[in-house]
mmCIF file of N, CA and C in Angstrom:
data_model
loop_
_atom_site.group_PDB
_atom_site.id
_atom_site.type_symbol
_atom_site.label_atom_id
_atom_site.label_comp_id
_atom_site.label_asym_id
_atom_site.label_seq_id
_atom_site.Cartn_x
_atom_site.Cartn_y
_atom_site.Cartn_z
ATOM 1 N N UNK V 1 -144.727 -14.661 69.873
ATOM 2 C CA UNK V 1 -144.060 -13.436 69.459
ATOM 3 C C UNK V 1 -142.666 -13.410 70.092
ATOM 4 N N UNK V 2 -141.589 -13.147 69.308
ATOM 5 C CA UNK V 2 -140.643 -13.160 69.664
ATOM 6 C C UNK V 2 -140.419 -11.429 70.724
ATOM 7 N N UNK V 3 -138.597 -11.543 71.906
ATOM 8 C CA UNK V 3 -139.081 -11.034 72.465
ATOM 9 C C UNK V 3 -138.750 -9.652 71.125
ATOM 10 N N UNK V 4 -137.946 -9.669 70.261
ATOM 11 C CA UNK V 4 -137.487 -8.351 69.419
ATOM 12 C C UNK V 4 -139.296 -7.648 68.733
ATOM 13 N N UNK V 5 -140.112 -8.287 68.733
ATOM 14 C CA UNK V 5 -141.086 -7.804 68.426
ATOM 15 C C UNK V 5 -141.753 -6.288 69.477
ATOM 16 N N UNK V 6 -141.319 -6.683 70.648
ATOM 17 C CA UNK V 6 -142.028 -5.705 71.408
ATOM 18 C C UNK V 6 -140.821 -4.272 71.285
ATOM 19 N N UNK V 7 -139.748 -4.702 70.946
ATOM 20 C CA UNK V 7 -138.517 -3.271 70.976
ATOM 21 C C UNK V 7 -139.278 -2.673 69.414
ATOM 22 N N UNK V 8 -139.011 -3.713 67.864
ATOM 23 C CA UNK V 8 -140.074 -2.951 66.934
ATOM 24 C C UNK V 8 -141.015 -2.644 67.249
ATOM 25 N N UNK V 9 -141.461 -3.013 67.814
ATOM 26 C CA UNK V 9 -143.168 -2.525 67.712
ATOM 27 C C UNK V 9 -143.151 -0.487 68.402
ATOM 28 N N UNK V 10 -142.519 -0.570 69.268
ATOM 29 C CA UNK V 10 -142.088 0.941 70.170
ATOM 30 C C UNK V 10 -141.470 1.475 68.804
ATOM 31 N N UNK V 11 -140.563 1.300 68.233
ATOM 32 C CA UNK V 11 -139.923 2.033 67.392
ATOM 33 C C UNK V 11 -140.598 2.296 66.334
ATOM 34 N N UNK V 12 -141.286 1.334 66.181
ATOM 35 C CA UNK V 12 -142.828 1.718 64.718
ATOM 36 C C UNK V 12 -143.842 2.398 65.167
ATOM 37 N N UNK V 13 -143.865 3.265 66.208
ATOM 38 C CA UNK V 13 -144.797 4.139 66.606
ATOM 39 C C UNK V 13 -143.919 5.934 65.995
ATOM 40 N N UNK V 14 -143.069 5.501 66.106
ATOM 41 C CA UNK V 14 -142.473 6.674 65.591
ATOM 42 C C UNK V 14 -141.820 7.700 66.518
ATOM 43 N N UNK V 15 -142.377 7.444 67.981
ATOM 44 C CA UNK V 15 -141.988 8.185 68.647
ATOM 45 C C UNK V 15 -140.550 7.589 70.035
ATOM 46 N N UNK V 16 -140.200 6.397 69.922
ATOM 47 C CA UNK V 16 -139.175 5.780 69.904
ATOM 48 C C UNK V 16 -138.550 5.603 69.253
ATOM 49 N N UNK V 17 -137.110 5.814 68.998
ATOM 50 C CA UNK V 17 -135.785 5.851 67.846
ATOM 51 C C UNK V 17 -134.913 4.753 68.087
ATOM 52 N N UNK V 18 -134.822 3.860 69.846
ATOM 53 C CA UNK V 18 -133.865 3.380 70.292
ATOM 54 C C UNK V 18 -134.724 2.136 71.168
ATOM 55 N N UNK V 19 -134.524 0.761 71.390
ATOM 56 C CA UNK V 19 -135.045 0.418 72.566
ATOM 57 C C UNK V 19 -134.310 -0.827 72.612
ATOM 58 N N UNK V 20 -134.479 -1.017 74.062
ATOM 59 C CA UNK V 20 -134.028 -2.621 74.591
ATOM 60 C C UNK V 20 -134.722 -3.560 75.657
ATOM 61 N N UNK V 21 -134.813 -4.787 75.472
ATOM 62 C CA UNK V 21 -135.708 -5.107 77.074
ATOM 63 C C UNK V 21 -134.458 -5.861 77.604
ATOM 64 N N UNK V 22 -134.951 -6.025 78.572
ATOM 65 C CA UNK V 22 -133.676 -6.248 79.571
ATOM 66 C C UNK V 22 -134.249 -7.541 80.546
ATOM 67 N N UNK V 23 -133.680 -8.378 81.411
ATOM 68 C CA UNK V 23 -134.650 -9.063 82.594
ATOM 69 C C UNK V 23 -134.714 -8.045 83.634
ATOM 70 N N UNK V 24 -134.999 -8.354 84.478
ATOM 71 C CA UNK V 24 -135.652 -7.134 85.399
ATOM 72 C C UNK V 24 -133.999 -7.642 86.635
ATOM 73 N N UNK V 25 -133.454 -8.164 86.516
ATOM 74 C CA UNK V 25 -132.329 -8.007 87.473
ATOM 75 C C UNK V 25 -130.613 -7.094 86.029
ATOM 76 N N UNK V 26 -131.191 -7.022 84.942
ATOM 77 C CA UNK V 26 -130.297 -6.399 84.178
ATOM 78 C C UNK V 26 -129.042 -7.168 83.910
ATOM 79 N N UNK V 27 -129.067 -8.768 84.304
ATOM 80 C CA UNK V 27 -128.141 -9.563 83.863
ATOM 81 C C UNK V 27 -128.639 -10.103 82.157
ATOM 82 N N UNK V 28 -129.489 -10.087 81.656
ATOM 83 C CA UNK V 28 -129.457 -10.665 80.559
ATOM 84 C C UNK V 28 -130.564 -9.516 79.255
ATOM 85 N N UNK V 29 -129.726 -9.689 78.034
ATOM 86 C CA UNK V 29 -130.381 -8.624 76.965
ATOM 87 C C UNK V 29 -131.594 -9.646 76.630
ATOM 88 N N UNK V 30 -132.662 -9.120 76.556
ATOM 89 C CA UNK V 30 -133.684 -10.354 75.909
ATOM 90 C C UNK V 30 -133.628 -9.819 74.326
ATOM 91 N N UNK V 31 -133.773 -8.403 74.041
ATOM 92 C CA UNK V 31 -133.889 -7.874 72.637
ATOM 93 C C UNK V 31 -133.489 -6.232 72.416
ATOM 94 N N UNK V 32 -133.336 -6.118 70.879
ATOM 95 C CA UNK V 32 -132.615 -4.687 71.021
ATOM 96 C C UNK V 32 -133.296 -4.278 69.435
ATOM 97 N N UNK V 33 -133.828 -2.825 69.453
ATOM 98 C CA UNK V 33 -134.309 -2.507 68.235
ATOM 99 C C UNK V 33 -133.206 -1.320 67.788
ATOM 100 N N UNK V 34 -132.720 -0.975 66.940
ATOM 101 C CA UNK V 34 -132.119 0.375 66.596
ATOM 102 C C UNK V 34 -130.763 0.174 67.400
ATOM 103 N N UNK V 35 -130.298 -0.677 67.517
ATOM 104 C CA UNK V 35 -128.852 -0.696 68.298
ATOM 105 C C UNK V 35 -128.429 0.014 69.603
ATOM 106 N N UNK V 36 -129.433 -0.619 70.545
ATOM 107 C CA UNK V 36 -129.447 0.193 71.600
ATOM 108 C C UNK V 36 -128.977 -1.126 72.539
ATOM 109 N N UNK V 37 -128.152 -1.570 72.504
ATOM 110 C CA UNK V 37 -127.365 -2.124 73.713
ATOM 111 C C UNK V 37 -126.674 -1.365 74.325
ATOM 112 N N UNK V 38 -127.121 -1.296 75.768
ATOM 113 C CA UNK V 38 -126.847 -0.747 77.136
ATOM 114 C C UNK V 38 -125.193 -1.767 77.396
ATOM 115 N N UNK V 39 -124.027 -0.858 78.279
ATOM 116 C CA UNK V 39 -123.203 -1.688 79.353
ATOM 117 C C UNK V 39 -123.881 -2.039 80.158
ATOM 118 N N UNK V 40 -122.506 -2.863 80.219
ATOM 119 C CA UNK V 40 -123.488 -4.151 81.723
ATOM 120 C C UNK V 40 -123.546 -2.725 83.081
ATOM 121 N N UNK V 41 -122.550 -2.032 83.311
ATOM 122 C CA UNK V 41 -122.674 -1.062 84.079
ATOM 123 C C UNK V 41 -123.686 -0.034 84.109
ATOM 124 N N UNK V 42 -124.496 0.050 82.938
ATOM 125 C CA UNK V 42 -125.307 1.234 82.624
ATOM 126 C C UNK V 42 -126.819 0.455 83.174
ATOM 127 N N UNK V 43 -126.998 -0.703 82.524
ATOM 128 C CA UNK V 43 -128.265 -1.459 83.073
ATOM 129 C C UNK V 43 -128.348 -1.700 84.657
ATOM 130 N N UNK V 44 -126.853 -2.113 84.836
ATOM 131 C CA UNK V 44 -127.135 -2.788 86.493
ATOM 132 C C UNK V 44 -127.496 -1.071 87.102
ATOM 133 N N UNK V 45 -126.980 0.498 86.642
ATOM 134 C CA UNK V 45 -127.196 0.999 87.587
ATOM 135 C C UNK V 45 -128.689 1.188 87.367
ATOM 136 N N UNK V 46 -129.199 1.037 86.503
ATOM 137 C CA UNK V 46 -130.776 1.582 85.860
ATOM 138 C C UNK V 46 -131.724 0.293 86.606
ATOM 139 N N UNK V 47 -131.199 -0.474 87.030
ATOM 140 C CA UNK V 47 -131.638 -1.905 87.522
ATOM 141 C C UNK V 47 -131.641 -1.421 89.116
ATOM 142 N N UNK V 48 -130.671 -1.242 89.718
ATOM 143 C CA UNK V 48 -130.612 -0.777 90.697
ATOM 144 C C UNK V 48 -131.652 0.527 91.493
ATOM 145 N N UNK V 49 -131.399 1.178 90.128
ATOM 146 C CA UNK V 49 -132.017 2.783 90.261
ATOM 147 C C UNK V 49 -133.376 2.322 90.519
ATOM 148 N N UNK V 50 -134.544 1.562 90.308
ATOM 149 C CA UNK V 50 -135.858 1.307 90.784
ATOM 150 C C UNK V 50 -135.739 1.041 92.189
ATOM 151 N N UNK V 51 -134.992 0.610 92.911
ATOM 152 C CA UNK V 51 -135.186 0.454 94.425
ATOM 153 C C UNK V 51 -134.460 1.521 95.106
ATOM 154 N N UNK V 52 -133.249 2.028 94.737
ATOM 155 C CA UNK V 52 -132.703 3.013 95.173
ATOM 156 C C UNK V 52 -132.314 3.942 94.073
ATOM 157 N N UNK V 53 -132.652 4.776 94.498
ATOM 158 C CA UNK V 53 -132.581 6.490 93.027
ATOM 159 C C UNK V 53 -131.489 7.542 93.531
ATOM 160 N N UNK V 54 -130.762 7.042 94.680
ATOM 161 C CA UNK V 54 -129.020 8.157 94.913
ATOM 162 C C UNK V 54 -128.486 7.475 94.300
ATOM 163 N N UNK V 55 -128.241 6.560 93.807
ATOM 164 C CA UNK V 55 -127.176 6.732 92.643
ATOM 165 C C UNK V 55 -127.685 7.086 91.609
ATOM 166 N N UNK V 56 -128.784 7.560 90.786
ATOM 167 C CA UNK V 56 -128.866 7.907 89.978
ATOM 168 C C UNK V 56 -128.775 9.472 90.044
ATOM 169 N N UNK V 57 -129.282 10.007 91.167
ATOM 170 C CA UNK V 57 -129.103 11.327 91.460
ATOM 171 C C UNK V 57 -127.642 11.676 91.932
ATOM 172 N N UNK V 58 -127.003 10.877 92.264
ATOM 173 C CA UNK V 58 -125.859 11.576 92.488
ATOM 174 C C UNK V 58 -124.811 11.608 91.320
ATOM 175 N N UNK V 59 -124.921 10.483 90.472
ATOM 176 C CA UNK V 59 -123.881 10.563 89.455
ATOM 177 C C UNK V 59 -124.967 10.356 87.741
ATOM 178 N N UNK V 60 -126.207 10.313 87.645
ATOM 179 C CA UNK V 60 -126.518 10.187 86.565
ATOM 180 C C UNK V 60 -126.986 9.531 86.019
ATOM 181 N N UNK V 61 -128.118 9.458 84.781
ATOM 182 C CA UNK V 61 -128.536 8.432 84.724
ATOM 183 C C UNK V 61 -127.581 7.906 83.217
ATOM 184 N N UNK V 62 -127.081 6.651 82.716
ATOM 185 C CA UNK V 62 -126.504 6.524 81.853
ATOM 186 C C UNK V 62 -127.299 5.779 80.751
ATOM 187 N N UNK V 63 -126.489 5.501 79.443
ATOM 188 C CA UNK V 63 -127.020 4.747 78.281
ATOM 189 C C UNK V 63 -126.577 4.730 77.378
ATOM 190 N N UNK V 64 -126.152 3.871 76.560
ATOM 191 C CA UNK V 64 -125.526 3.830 75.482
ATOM 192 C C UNK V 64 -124.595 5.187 75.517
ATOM 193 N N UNK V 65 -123.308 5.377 76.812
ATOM 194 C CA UNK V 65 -122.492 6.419 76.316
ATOM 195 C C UNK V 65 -123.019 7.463 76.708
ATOM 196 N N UNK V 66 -123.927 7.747 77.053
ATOM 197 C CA UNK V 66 -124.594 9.080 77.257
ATOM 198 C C UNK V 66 -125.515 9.538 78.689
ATOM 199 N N UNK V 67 -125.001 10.220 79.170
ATOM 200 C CA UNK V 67 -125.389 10.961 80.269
ATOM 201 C C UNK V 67 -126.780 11.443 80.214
ATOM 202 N N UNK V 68 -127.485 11.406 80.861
ATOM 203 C CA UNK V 68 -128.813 11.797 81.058
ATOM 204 C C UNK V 68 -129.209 12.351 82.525
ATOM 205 N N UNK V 69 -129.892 13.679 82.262
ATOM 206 C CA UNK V 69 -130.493 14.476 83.867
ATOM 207 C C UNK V 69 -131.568 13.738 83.849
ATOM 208 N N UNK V 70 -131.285 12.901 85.447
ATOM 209 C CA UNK V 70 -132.356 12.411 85.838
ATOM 210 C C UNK V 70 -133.830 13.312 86.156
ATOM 211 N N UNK V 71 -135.210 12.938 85.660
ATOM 212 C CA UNK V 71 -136.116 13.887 86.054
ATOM 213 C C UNK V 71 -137.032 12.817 87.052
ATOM 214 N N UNK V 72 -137.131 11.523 86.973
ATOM 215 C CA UNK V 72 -137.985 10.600 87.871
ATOM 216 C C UNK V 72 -137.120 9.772 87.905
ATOM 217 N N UNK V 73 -137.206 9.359 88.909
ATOM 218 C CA UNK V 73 -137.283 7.576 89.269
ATOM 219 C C UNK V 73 -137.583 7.148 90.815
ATOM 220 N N UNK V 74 -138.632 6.163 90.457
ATOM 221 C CA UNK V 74 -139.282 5.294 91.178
ATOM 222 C C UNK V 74 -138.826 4.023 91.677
ATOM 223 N N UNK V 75 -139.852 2.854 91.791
ATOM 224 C CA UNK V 75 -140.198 1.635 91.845
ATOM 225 C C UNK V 75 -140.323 1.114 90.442
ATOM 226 N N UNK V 76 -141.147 2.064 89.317
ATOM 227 C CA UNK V 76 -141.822 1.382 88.287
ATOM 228 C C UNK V 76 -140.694 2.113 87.202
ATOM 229 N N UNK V 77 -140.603 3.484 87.426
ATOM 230 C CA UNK V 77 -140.243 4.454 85.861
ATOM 231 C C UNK V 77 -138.966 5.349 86.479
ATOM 232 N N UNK V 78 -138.206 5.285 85.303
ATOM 233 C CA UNK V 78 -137.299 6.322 85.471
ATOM 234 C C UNK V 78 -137.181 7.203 83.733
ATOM 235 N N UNK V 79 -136.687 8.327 84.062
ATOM 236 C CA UNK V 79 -136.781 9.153 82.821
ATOM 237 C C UNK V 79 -135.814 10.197 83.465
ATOM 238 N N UNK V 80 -135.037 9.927 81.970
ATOM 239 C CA UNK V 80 -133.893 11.407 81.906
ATOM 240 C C UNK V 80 -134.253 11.945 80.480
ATOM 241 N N UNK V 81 -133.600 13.015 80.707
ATOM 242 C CA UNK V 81 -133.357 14.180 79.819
ATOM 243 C C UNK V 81 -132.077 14.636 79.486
ATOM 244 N N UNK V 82 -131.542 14.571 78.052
ATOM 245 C CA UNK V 82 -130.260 14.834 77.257
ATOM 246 C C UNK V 82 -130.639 16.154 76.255
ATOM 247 N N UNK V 83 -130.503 17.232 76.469
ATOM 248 C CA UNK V 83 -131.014 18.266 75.529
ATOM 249 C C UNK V 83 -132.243 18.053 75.266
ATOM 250 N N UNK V 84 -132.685 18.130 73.883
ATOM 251 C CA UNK V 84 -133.665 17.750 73.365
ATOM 252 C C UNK V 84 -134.438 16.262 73.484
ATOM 253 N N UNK V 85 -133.393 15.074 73.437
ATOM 254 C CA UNK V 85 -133.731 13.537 73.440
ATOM 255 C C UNK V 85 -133.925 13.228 74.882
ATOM 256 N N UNK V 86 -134.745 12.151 75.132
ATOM 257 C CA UNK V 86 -134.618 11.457 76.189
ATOM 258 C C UNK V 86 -134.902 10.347 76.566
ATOM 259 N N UNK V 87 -134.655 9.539 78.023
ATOM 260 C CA UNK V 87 -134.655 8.290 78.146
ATOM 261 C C UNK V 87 -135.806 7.828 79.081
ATOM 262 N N UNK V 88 -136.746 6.510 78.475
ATOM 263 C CA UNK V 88 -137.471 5.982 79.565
ATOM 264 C C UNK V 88 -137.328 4.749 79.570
ATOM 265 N N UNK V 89 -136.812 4.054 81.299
ATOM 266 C CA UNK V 89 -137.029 3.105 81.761
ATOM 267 C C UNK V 89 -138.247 2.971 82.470
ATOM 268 N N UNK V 90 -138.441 1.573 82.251
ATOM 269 C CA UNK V 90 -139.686 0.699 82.796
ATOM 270 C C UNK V 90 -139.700 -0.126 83.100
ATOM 271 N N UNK V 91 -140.106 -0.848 84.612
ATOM 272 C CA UNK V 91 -139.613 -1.949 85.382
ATOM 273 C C UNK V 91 -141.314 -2.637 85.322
ATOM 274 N N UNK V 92 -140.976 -3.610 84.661
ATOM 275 C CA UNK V 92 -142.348 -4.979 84.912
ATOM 276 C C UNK V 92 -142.006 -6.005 85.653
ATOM 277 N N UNK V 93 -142.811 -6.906 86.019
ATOM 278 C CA UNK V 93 -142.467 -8.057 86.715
ATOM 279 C C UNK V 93 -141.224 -8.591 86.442
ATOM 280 N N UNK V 94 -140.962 -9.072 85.356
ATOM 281 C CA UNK V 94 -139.989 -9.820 85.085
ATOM 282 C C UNK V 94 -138.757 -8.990 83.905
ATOM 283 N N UNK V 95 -139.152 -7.770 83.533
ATOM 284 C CA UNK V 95 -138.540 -7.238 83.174
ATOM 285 C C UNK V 95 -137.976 -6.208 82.993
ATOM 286 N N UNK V 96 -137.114 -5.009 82.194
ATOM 287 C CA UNK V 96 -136.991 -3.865 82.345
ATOM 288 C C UNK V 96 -136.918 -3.116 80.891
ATOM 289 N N UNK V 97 -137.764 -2.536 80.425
ATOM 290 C CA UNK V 97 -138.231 -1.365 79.590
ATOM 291 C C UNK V 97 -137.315 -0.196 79.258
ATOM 292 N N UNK V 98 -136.067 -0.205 77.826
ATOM 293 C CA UNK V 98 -134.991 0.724 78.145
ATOM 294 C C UNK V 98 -135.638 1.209 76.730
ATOM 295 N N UNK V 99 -135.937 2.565 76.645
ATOM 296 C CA UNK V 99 -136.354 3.289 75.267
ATOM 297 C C UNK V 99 -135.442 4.813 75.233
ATOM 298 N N UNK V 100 -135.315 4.746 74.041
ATOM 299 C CA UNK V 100 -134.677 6.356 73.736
ATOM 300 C C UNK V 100 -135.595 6.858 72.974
ATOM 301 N N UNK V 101 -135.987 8.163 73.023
ATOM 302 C CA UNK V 101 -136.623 9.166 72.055
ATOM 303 C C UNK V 101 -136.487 10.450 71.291
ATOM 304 N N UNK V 102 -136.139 10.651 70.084
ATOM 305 C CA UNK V 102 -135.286 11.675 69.769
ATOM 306 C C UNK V 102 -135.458 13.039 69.629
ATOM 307 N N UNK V 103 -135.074 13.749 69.588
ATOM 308 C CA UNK V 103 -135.334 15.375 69.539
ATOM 309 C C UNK V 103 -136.607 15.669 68.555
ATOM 310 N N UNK V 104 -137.497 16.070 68.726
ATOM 311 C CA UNK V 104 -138.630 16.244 68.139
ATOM 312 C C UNK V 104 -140.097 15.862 68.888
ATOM 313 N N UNK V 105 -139.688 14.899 69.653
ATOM 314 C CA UNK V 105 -140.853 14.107 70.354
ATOM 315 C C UNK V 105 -140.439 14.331 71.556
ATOM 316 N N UNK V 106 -142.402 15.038 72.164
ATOM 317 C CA UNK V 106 -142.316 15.056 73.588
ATOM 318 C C UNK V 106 -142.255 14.187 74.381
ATOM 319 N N UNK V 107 -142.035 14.654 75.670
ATOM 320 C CA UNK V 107 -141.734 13.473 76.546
ATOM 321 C C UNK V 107 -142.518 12.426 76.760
ATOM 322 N N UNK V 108 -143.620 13.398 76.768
ATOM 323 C CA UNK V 108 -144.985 13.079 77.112
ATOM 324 C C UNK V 108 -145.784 11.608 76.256
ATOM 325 N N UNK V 109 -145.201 12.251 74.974
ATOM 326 C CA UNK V 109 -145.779 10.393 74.073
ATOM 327 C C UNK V 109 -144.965 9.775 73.907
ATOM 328 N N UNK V 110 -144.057 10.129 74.335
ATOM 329 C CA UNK V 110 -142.533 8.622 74.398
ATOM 330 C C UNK V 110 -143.263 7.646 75.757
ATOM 331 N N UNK V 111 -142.883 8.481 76.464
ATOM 332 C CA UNK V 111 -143.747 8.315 78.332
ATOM 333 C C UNK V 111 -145.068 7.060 77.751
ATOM 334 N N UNK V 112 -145.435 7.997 77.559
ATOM 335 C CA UNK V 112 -147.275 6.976 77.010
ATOM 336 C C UNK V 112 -146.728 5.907 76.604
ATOM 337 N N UNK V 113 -146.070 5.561 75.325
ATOM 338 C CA UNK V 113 -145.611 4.636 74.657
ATOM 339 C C UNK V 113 -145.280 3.392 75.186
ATOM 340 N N UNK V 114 -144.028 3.813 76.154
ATOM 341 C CA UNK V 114 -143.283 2.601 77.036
ATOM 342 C C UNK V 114 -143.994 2.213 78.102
ATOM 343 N N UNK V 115 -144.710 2.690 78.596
ATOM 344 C CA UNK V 115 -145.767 2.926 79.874
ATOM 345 C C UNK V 115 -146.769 1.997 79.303
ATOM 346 N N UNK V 116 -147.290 1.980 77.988
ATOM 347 C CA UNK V 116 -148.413 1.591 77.741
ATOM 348 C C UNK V 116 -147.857 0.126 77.918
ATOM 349 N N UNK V 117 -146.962 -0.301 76.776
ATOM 350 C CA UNK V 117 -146.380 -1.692 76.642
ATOM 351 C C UNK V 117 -145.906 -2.159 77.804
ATOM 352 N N UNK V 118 -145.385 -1.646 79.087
ATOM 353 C CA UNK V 118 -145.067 -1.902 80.353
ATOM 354 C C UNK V 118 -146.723 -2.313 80.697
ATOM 355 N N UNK V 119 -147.495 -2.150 80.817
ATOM 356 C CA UNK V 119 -148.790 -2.652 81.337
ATOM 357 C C UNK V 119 -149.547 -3.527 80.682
ATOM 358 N N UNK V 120 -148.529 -3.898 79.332
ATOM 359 C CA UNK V 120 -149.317 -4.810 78.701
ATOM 360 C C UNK V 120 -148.780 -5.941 79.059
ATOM 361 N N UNK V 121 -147.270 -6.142 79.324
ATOM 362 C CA UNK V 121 -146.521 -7.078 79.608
ATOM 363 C C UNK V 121 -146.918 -7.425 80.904
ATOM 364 N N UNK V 122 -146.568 -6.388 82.308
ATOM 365 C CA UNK V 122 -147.869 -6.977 83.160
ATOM 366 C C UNK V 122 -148.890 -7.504 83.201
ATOM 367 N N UNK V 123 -150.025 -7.114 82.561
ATOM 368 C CA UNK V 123 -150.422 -7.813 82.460
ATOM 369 C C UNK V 123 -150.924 -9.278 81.937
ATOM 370 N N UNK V 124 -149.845 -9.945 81.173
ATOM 371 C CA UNK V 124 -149.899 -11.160 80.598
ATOM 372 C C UNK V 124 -148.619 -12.030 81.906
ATOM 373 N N UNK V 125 -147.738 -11.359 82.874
ATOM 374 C CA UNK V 125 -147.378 -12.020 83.761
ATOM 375 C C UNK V 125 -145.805 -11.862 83.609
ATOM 376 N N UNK V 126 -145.391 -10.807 82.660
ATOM 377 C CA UNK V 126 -144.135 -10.345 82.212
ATOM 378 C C UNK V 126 -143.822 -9.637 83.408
#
């Protein structure tokens, strides 16, 4: 399976509009569904943001252009909020999990969504 299969596959659930995987150091795009290429500045800080979360709290979480209120970030997940839409990152072994979800859909099954496929990729050694 190629890696663009796993960005469609999120976006054919319906409740993802946007996605990208990333390597887990945010130097390289592996795939992009819906035209969601991240700056190199926006990934490295979202890359960063899993080990340390003041910079995301102090200046924001970013993406494609767009500002997002940070509401988590961890080790594993980060998630902002833009009005209505919002953003979830997801850090796997070897990679990083960038999804957008659009006004209509709760957080809550976007969350599920990327979360789920983040544990699937773990578990195969992703």
């Amino acid at each position: 399976m190629s890696w663009n299969a796993y960005t469609d596959n999120l976006v054919a659930t319906g409740k993802i509009d946007k996605a990208s995987l990333y390597s887990r150091a945010g130097d390289a795009l592996w795939a992009e569904s819906g035209a969601f290429g991240l700056q190199q500045n926006e990934i490295t800080e979202i890359a960063k943001g899993f080990d340390e979360a003041s910079g995301l709290q102090e200046h924001g979480l970013h993406a494609a252009g767009q500002k997002y209120f940070l509401l988590r970030a961890d080790e594993r997940s980060i998630y902002g909020k833009h009005e209505a839409e919002g953003l979830v990152a997801v850090r796997t072994k070897q990679a990083i999990l960038v999804a957008h979800y659009p006004s209509g859909v709760q957080a809550g099954e976007a969350t599920t969504v990327v979360e789920k496929l983040a544990d699937y990729l773990i578990s195969v050694g992703y």
